Structure formats: structure tokens, C-alpha cells
């Protein structure tokens, strides 16, 4: 008897599992992500044909998910990550370390109007 391979979870199932794993209620995830409760519920129920990239990115950040994986499951091309997202997702850096990196960059970057 062969075991059939289960299909990969849908985007909504994937996000809902991440929400449960992170111990977020729907209401708290809506608050943390800035997505309305009704929009979040529709997204987690797979009732959204084309979710916005902004909402996908917010959920990836709040749920500590790889944005590329979230976008792939949504079937959309991921935008290039901003520096903060890259440092969090690829290197697991906390906010304090990211703030220090920004301070170093600001100290070494040429000021506007200065030659580079």
C-alpha cells in the first residue's frame, strides 16, 4: 500500500498554521500586521484571489516567515526585500542590531550634496 503525498497547504492554511504556531489570535495578528480583521479572515480562508504584496509582506514579518515562501505560495513575484526584512529573515537579527547597522551606514554614507 503506497502512501499518497499530501498536497502542499494553501496560502491561507500556511499562514493560519504559522499564526497558531506563533500563538496569535486572529484579532492580535490583525492588530500587529495592520490588516483589518475581515481582510485577514478572508486571506486565511483562501477567499482572496490576489492578495496585496503589502499584506503578504506584513504577515511574513509579523509571523517571522520567509517572505519568498509566502509570495511563492500566493503565486506572485516577491518584491526585492528592504534591508530590514533581509536582515531579519536571512540573518535572524533583532531590531536593536538592525538599528546599529543603520547607524553605521548613516555614519559612513556621504551626506546629500557631498561628493561620493
XYZ file of N, CA and C in Angstrom:
348
model
N 0.842 -1.180 0.000
C 0.000 0.000 0.000
C 0.889 1.247 0.000
N 0.731 2.072 -1.005
C 1.564 3.268 -1.091
C 0.828 4.449 -0.486
N 1.599 5.268 0.176
C 1.036 6.480 0.776
C 1.071 7.588 -0.259
N -0.067 8.168 -0.509
C -0.082 9.271 -1.460
C 0.435 10.528 -0.762
N 1.147 11.290 -1.515
C 1.728 12.520 -0.956
C 0.624 13.551 -0.812
N 0.551 14.163 0.357
C -0.471 15.178 0.593
C -0.103 16.451 -0.148
N -1.114 17.139 -0.684
C -0.811 18.399 -1.373
C -0.268 19.431 -0.378
N 0.525 20.341 -0.912
C 1.069 21.420 -0.075
C -0.090 22.270 0.435
N 0.047 22.802 1.636
C -1.027 23.660 2.164
C -1.242 24.877 1.262
N -2.466 25.347 1.240
C -2.764 26.582 0.518
C -2.118 27.748 1.261
N -2.127 28.906 0.640
C -1.581 30.094 1.299
C -2.282 30.338 2.622
N -3.603 30.284 2.612
C -4.364 30.528 3.838
C -4.034 29.519 4.925
N -3.936 28.246 4.556
C -3.594 27.210 5.536
C -2.190 27.434 6.086
N -1.258 27.767 5.211
C 0.127 28.010 5.614
C 0.208 29.169 6.608
N -0.478 30.273 6.285
C -0.456 31.435 7.171
C -1.176 31.151 8.490
N -2.278 30.402 8.421
C -3.026 30.093 9.635
C -2.221 29.176 10.552
N -1.501 28.218 9.972
C -0.632 27.358 10.788
C 0.467 28.180 11.452
N 1.052 29.118 10.706
C 2.090 29.990 11.271
C 1.506 30.855 12.386
N 0.280 31.318 12.185
C -0.397 32.128 13.216
C -0.578 31.311 14.487
N -1.050 30.092 14.342
C -1.273 29.233 15.506
C 0.055 28.888 16.183
N 1.070 28.602 15.378
C 2.389 28.282 15.931
C 2.954 29.467 16.722
N 2.674 30.667 16.253
C 3.139 31.885 16.932
C 2.222 32.303 18.069
N 1.133 31.562 18.255
C 0.162 31.806 19.322
C -0.515 33.170 19.220
N -0.792 33.578 17.993
C -1.534 34.809 17.761
C -3.007 34.472 17.594
N -3.867 35.252 18.224
C -5.288 35.178 17.902
C -5.464 35.929 16.581
N -6.594 35.736 15.926
C -6.857 36.490 14.694
C -6.832 37.987 14.976
N -7.451 38.375 16.068
C -7.522 39.799 16.422
C -6.121 40.373 16.653
N -5.282 39.643 17.377
C -3.929 40.150 17.654
C -3.095 40.215 16.379
N -3.224 39.205 15.517
C -2.474 39.226 14.256
C -2.936 40.404 13.401
N -4.223 40.676 13.399
C -4.736 41.832 12.655
C -4.122 43.123 13.206
N -4.079 43.248 14.525
C -3.502 44.452 15.145
C -2.021 44.584 14.829
N -1.284 43.492 14.991
C 0.174 43.530 14.779
C 0.545 43.798 13.316
N -0.273 43.272 12.387
C 0.045 43.401 10.966
C -0.550 44.658 10.338
N -1.536 45.272 11.014
C -2.194 46.433 10.440
C -3.196 46.069 9.353
N -3.588 44.810 9.290
C -4.565 44.330 8.319
C -5.901 44.218 9.042
N -6.966 44.664 8.409
C -8.268 44.584 9.072
C -8.611 43.131 9.375
N -9.373 42.929 10.424
C -9.759 41.580 10.837
C -10.509 40.864 9.719
N -11.412 41.556 9.051
C -12.172 40.919 7.972
C -11.272 40.529 6.800
N -10.326 41.387 6.443
C -9.387 41.065 5.353
C -8.499 39.897 5.738
N -8.044 39.878 6.977
C -7.205 38.779 7.444
C -7.979 37.463 7.416
N -9.203 37.486 7.892
C -10.034 36.277 7.893
C -10.222 35.759 6.467
N -10.495 36.651 5.523
C -10.671 36.244 4.124
C -9.389 35.660 3.562
N -8.254 36.238 3.905
C -6.965 35.738 3.421
C -6.674 34.349 3.977
N -6.895 34.157 5.274
C -6.632 32.859 5.893
C -7.638 31.794 5.459
N -8.778 32.224 4.955
C -9.804 31.299 4.457
C -9.646 31.040 2.957
N -8.567 31.542 2.367
C -8.319 31.414 0.921
C -9.447 32.005 0.098
N -9.993 33.098 0.578
C -11.098 33.762 -0.093
C -10.629 35.039 -0.794
N -9.331 35.136 -1.066
C -8.763 36.300 -1.748
C -7.994 35.772 -2.960
N -8.403 36.205 -4.147
C -7.748 35.718 -5.362
C -6.326 36.239 -5.512
N -6.171 37.542 -5.315
C -4.839 38.144 -5.462
C -4.542 39.023 -4.259
N -3.930 38.439 -3.220
C -3.627 39.246 -2.035
C -2.595 40.322 -2.363
N -2.692 41.427 -1.658
C -1.746 42.518 -1.911
C -0.358 42.129 -1.409
N 0.645 42.606 -2.125
C 2.019 42.313 -1.719
C 2.320 42.956 -0.368
N 1.714 44.112 -0.093
C 1.951 44.782 1.194
C 1.434 43.913 2.340
N 0.234 43.339 2.182
C -0.306 42.478 3.237
C 0.516 41.215 3.407
N 0.962 40.636 2.299
C 1.793 39.433 2.394
C 3.099 39.730 3.125
N 3.692 40.877 2.811
C 4.956 41.244 3.457
C 4.747 41.491 4.943
N 3.655 42.174 5.296
C 3.367 42.429 6.717
C 3.195 41.119 7.475
N 2.449 40.190 6.898
C 2.226 38.902 7.573
C 3.530 38.120 7.696
N 4.349 38.142 6.660
C 5.638 37.448 6.727
C 6.491 38.017 7.857
N 6.496 39.325 7.990
C 7.298 39.958 9.043
C 6.768 39.621 10.426
N 5.461 39.769 10.621
C 4.879 39.539 11.940
C 4.988 38.072 12.348
N 4.783 37.167 11.387
C 4.819 35.734 11.694
C 6.220 35.146 11.571
N 7.198 35.990 11.266
C 8.592 35.570 11.136
C 8.741 34.461 10.091
N 8.129 34.701 8.930
C 8.197 33.752 7.827
C 9.107 34.299 6.742
N 9.642 33.409 5.933
C 10.453 33.821 4.796
C 9.512 34.455 3.774
N 9.681 35.742 3.466
C 8.778 36.401 2.525
C 8.720 35.694 1.165
N 9.835 35.171 0.693
C 9.841 34.485 -0.604
C 8.906 33.280 -0.588
N 8.863 32.561 0.520
C 7.969 31.405 0.653
C 6.511 31.851 0.646
N 6.202 32.926 1.352
C 4.832 33.441 1.398
C 4.398 33.866 -0.007
N 5.257 34.592 -0.710
C 4.914 35.049 -2.053
C 4.782 33.870 -3.017
N 5.643 32.880 -2.889
C 5.557 31.699 -3.754
C 4.231 30.976 -3.549
N 3.815 30.832 -2.300
C 2.533 30.169 -2.022
C 1.355 30.987 -2.543
N 1.523 32.300 -2.611
C 0.467 33.163 -3.141
C 0.482 33.193 -4.666
N 1.561 32.671 -5.249
C 1.663 32.657 -6.708
C 1.990 34.012 -7.302
N 2.666 34.840 -6.524
C 3.061 36.159 -7.026
C 4.569 36.331 -6.890
N 5.108 37.217 -7.680
C 6.535 37.504 -7.629
C 6.816 38.395 -6.430
N 7.779 37.988 -5.650
C 8.135 38.754 -4.457
C 8.909 40.007 -4.846
N 8.596 41.123 -4.206
C 9.408 42.318 -4.427
C 10.769 42.124 -3.762
N 11.723 42.873 -4.209
C 13.030 42.805 -3.558
C 12.853 43.261 -2.114
N 13.399 42.495 -1.170
C 13.193 42.874 0.232
C 13.956 44.138 0.590
N 13.386 44.894 1.525
C 14.123 46.035 2.033
C 15.210 45.503 2.980
N 16.122 46.346 3.348
C 17.258 45.922 4.159
C 16.820 45.308 5.481
N 15.854 45.934 6.151
C 15.402 45.416 7.446
C 14.838 44.004 7.311
N 14.015 43.782 6.291
C 13.432 42.458 6.076
C 14.518 41.437 5.785
N 15.466 41.807 4.958
C 16.572 40.908 4.632
C 17.364 40.536 5.884
N 17.695 41.518 6.700
C 18.483 41.258 7.905
C 17.720 40.385 8.899
N 16.399 40.576 8.976
C 15.582 39.750 9.879
C 15.435 38.326 9.365
N 15.041 38.198 8.086
C 14.704 36.878 7.566
C 15.928 36.026 7.247
N 16.971 36.622 6.721
C 18.141 35.830 6.332
C 19.148 35.647 7.465
N 19.232 36.616 8.371
C 20.241 36.555 9.418
C 19.659 36.482 10.821
N 18.350 36.601 10.942
C 17.707 36.492 12.239
C 18.085 37.596 13.214
N 18.422 38.777 12.683
C 18.866 39.856 13.565
C 17.692 40.529 14.266
N 17.864 40.870 15.532
C 16.807 41.591 16.261
C 16.818 43.068 15.873
N 15.755 43.776 16.262
C 15.604 45.195 15.927
C 16.781 46.038 16.405
N 17.322 45.739 17.578
C 18.438 46.526 18.117
C 19.670 46.414 17.204
N 19.956 45.216 16.712
C 21.108 45.035 15.822
C 20.873 45.757 14.495
N 19.644 45.720 14.010
C 19.320 46.403 12.757
C 19.473 47.911 12.927
N 19.069 48.444 14.060
C 19.239 49.877 14.332
C 20.722 50.240 14.351
N 21.557 49.378 14.926
C 23.003 49.637 14.956
C 23.577 49.633 13.538
N 23.105 48.722 12.699
C 23.575 48.672 11.309
C 23.180 49.953 10.583
N 21.967 50.423 10.802
C 21.539 51.682 10.172
C 22.401 52.847 10.645
N 22.769 52.863 11.909
C 23.627 53.937 12.434
C 25.006 53.894 11.780
N 25.547 52.699 11.582
C 26.851 52.557 10.921
C 26.768 53.047 9.483
N 25.708 52.663 8.786
C 25.534 53.103 7.398
C 25.426 54.620 7.341
N 24.622 55.196 8.231
C 24.446 56.656 8.241
C 25.768 57.369 8.519
N 26.595 56.797 9.380
C 27.874 57.422 9.725
C 28.859 57.386 8.557
N 28.724 56.393 7.673
C 29.696 56.231 6.596
C 29.179 56.646 5.220
N 27.882 56.854 5.093
C 27.312 57.240 3.813
C 27.563 58.723 3.568
N 27.855 59.092 2.335
C 28.026 60.525 2.054
C 26.714 61.264 2.288
N 26.823 62.451 2.847
C 25.654 63.272 3.090
C 25.180 63.854 1.768
N 23.909 64.194 1.700
C 23.356 64.759 0.479
C 24.116 66.037 0.146
N 24.532 66.144 -1.095
C 25.271 67.324 -1.533
C 26.781 67.131 -1.479
N 27.248 66.106 -0.780
C 28.680 65.812 -0.738
C 29.028 64.907 -1.909
N 30.255 65.029 -2.415
C 30.667 64.101 -3.486
C 30.792 62.685 -2.900
N 30.447 61.694 -3.714
C 30.539 60.313 -3.222
C 31.917 59.745 -3.319
